[in-house]
Short mmCIF file of C-alpha atoms in Angstrom, two decimals:
data_model
loop_
_atom_site.label_atom_id
_atom_site.label_comp_id
_atom_site.label_asym_id
_atom_site.label_seq_id
_atom_site.Cartn_x
_atom_site.Cartn_y
_atom_site.Cartn_z
CA MET A 17 21.04 -6.21 38.71
CA LEU A 18 23.61 -5.99 35.93
CA SER A 19 26.44 -5.17 38.30
CA ALA A 20 25.56 -8.17 40.52
CA TRP A 21 25.60 -10.43 37.46
CA ILE A 22 28.99 -9.13 36.34
CA THR A 23 30.33 -9.49 39.89
CA GLY A 24 29.13 -13.11 39.94
CA ILE A 25 30.87 -13.84 36.64
CA VAL A 26 34.11 -12.25 37.86
CA GLY A 27 33.85 -14.26 41.09
CA VAL A 28 33.40 -17.52 39.20
CA ILE A 29 36.40 -16.72 37.01
CA CYS A 30 38.54 -16.00 40.09
CA LEU A 31 37.33 -19.19 41.76
CA GLY A 32 38.16 -21.14 38.58
CA ILE A 33 41.70 -19.77 38.52
CA LEU A 34 42.11 -20.64 42.21
CA LEU A 35 40.82 -24.20 41.62
CA GLU A 36 43.22 -24.60 38.69
CA ILE A 37 46.12 -23.69 40.96
CA VAL A 38 45.06 -25.69 44.02
CA LEU A 39 43.74 -28.92 42.48
CA PRO A 40 46.27 -31.63 41.74
CA GLU A 41 46.30 -33.42 38.39
CA GLY A 42 44.27 -36.59 38.16
CA GLN A 43 40.84 -38.11 37.89
CA THR A 44 39.31 -36.00 40.69
CA SER A 45 40.51 -32.83 39.02
CA LYS A 46 38.56 -33.68 35.85
CA TYR A 47 35.31 -34.12 37.80
CA VAL A 48 35.80 -30.92 39.80
CA LYS A 49 36.58 -28.94 36.62
CA GLY A 50 33.47 -30.39 34.93
CA ALA A 51 31.26 -29.45 37.88
CA PHE A 52 32.84 -26.01 37.99
CA SER A 53 32.17 -25.50 34.26
CA LEU A 54 28.51 -26.34 34.89
CA LEU A 55 28.46 -23.79 37.73
CA ALA A 56 29.96 -21.16 35.39
CA VAL A 57 27.23 -21.80 32.81
CA PHE A 58 24.54 -21.40 35.47
CA VAL A 59 26.05 -18.14 36.71
CA ILE A 60 26.22 -16.73 33.18
CA ALA A 61 22.68 -17.87 32.32
CA ALA A 62 21.11 -16.83 35.67
CA PRO A 63 19.60 -13.52 34.48
CA LEU A 64 17.98 -15.05 31.38
CA PRO A 65 14.65 -16.03 33.05
CA ASN A 66 14.30 -12.50 34.46
CA LEU A 67 15.15 -11.02 31.06
CA ILE A 68 12.58 -13.21 29.29
CA GLY A 69 9.96 -12.26 31.88
CA ALA A 70 10.74 -8.60 31.36
CA LEU A 71 10.41 -9.00 27.58
CA LYS A 72 6.96 -10.53 27.98
CA ASN A 73 5.76 -7.40 29.76
CA TRP A 74 7.66 -4.98 27.50
CA GLU A 75 5.63 -2.62 25.39
CA PRO A 76 7.35 -0.35 22.92
CA THR A 77 6.87 3.35 23.29
CA PHE A 78 5.63 5.04 20.18
CA SER A 79 7.00 8.36 19.14
CA GLU A 80 5.19 11.25 17.59
CA ILE A 81 5.99 10.06 14.08
CA GLN A 82 2.82 10.08 12.00
CA PRO A 83 2.28 9.05 8.40
CA ASP A 84 2.33 11.80 5.80
CA GLU A 85 -1.31 11.83 4.69
CA ASP A 86 -0.55 14.09 1.71
CA PHE A 87 2.04 11.62 0.44
CA ILE A 88 -0.36 8.70 0.88
CA ALA A 89 -3.09 10.57 -1.00
CA ALA A 90 -0.68 11.55 -3.79
CA SER A 91 0.57 7.96 -4.07
CA ALA A 92 -2.99 6.66 -4.24
CA ASP A 93 -3.77 9.21 -6.97
CA VAL A 94 -0.76 8.09 -9.01
CA PHE A 95 -1.78 4.44 -8.56
CA THR A 96 -5.38 5.08 -9.63
CA GLN A 97 -4.30 7.13 -12.65
CA GLU A 98 -1.87 4.43 -13.79
CA LYS A 99 -4.53 1.74 -13.41
CA ALA A 100 -7.10 3.88 -15.23
CA ASP A 101 -4.70 4.57 -18.12
CA ASP A 102 -3.77 0.89 -18.34
CA LEU A 103 -7.41 -0.19 -18.37
CA LYS A 104 -8.35 2.44 -20.94
CA ALA A 105 -5.54 1.25 -23.25
CA TYR A 106 -6.52 -2.39 -22.70
CA LEU A 107 -10.16 -1.70 -23.54
CA ALA A 108 -9.08 0.31 -26.59
CA LEU A 109 -7.26 -2.79 -27.81
CA GLN A 110 -10.56 -4.65 -27.37
CA GLY A 111 -12.22 -2.03 -29.57
CA TYR A 112 -13.96 0.04 -26.88
CA GLU A 113 -13.71 3.77 -26.39
CA THR A 114 -14.04 4.52 -22.69
CA GLU A 115 -13.39 6.94 -19.92
CA VAL A 116 -12.11 5.21 -16.78
CA LYS A 117 -12.08 6.24 -13.14
CA VAL A 118 -10.50 3.95 -10.54
CA VAL A 119 -11.36 4.58 -6.87
CA VAL A 120 -9.34 3.12 -3.99
CA LYS A 121 -10.61 2.61 -0.47
CA ASP A 122 -9.99 5.43 2.01
CA GLY A 123 -6.59 5.17 3.69
CA SER A 124 -5.36 2.63 1.17
CA LEU A 125 -2.72 2.99 -1.48
CA SER A 126 -3.79 0.18 -3.77
CA ASN A 127 -6.98 -1.52 -2.56
CA ILE A 128 -9.44 -0.85 -5.39
CA GLU A 129 -12.96 -0.09 -4.16
CA ARG A 130 -14.68 0.43 -7.51
CA ILE A 131 -14.15 1.15 -11.18
CA ASP A 132 -16.43 3.62 -12.96
CA LEU A 133 -16.51 3.30 -16.75
CA ILE A 134 -18.18 5.48 -19.33
CA LEU A 135 -18.57 3.43 -22.47
CA LYS A 136 -18.96 5.40 -25.68
CA LEU A 137 -21.04 3.48 -28.21
CA SER A 138 -22.78 4.15 -31.46
CA VAL A 139 -26.56 3.83 -31.36
CA LEU A 140 -27.31 0.13 -30.97
CA GLU A 141 -30.18 -2.15 -30.13
CA LYS A 142 -30.66 -2.84 -26.44
CA GLU A 143 -29.40 -6.46 -26.73
CA GLU A 144 -26.22 -5.33 -28.45
CA GLU A 145 -25.68 -2.63 -25.81
CA ASN A 146 -26.07 -5.13 -22.95
CA LYS A 147 -23.58 -7.48 -24.62
CA HIS A 148 -20.97 -4.69 -24.84
CA ILE A 149 -21.61 -3.63 -21.24
CA SER A 150 -21.13 -7.21 -20.07
CA ASN A 151 -17.94 -7.63 -22.11
CA VAL A 152 -16.45 -4.37 -20.82
CA ARG A 153 -17.41 -5.13 -17.21
CA SER A 154 -15.80 -8.59 -17.23
CA ALA A 155 -12.70 -7.35 -19.10
CA ALA A 156 -12.19 -4.52 -16.59
CA ALA A 157 -12.74 -6.84 -13.61
CA ASP A 158 -10.27 -9.39 -14.98
CA ARG A 159 -7.66 -6.79 -15.89
CA LEU A 160 -7.61 -5.15 -12.44
CA SER A 161 -8.42 -8.31 -10.42
CA VAL A 162 -11.63 -7.07 -8.81
CA SER A 163 -15.12 -8.51 -8.71
CA GLU A 164 -17.53 -7.59 -11.47
CA ASN A 165 -19.86 -6.11 -8.83
CA SER A 166 -17.36 -3.33 -8.21
CA VAL A 167 -17.37 -2.27 -11.88
CA THR A 168 -20.04 0.20 -13.00
CA VAL A 169 -20.60 0.91 -16.68
CA ARG A 170 -22.53 3.88 -18.01
CA VAL A 171 -23.21 4.15 -21.72
CA VAL A 172 -23.16 7.37 -23.68
CA TYR A 173 -23.87 7.52 -27.36
CA ARG A 174 -21.31 9.16 -29.55
CA GLU A 175 -21.94 10.81 -32.83
CA ASP A 176 -20.82 8.92 -35.89
CA ASP A 177 -18.14 10.37 -38.09
CA ASP A 178 -20.70 11.55 -40.67
CA GLY A 179 -22.34 13.87 -38.14
CA SER A 180 -25.50 11.85 -37.50
CA SER A 181 -26.43 10.98 -33.94
#
């Protein structure tokens, strides 16, 4: 198909040179040259519809290249550790001592599935404890842009500095 197209273009060029030599100057020559130019455009553009049709049916062939699952897992681990460290530092600035675990969805590098927090508090009344849990949950959700439903908070009681529990 390509060789026929090239042969057609070469033929049109030869015909154009012949017309240039044979045609006399004048008004008729302008019209013939204009019509010939239109013919040359059609000859050059003739394979385009076939090419476009072939591209519609074209499907790429995929090679044996596969993603490196170890690299993806390592990258996800680095991401979760950085987010956990950032959140722990942020909550420390808010006055909370926490342990943070960030979990991403399987196969994802950065789509956070849940955040598990362990909040270390002194012995408090239940109302006070609930207030701190709520504050930590909303702060963590805002900081990492997730819904509060994906943040779990578990409270552990720490010993005070004087040794009492």
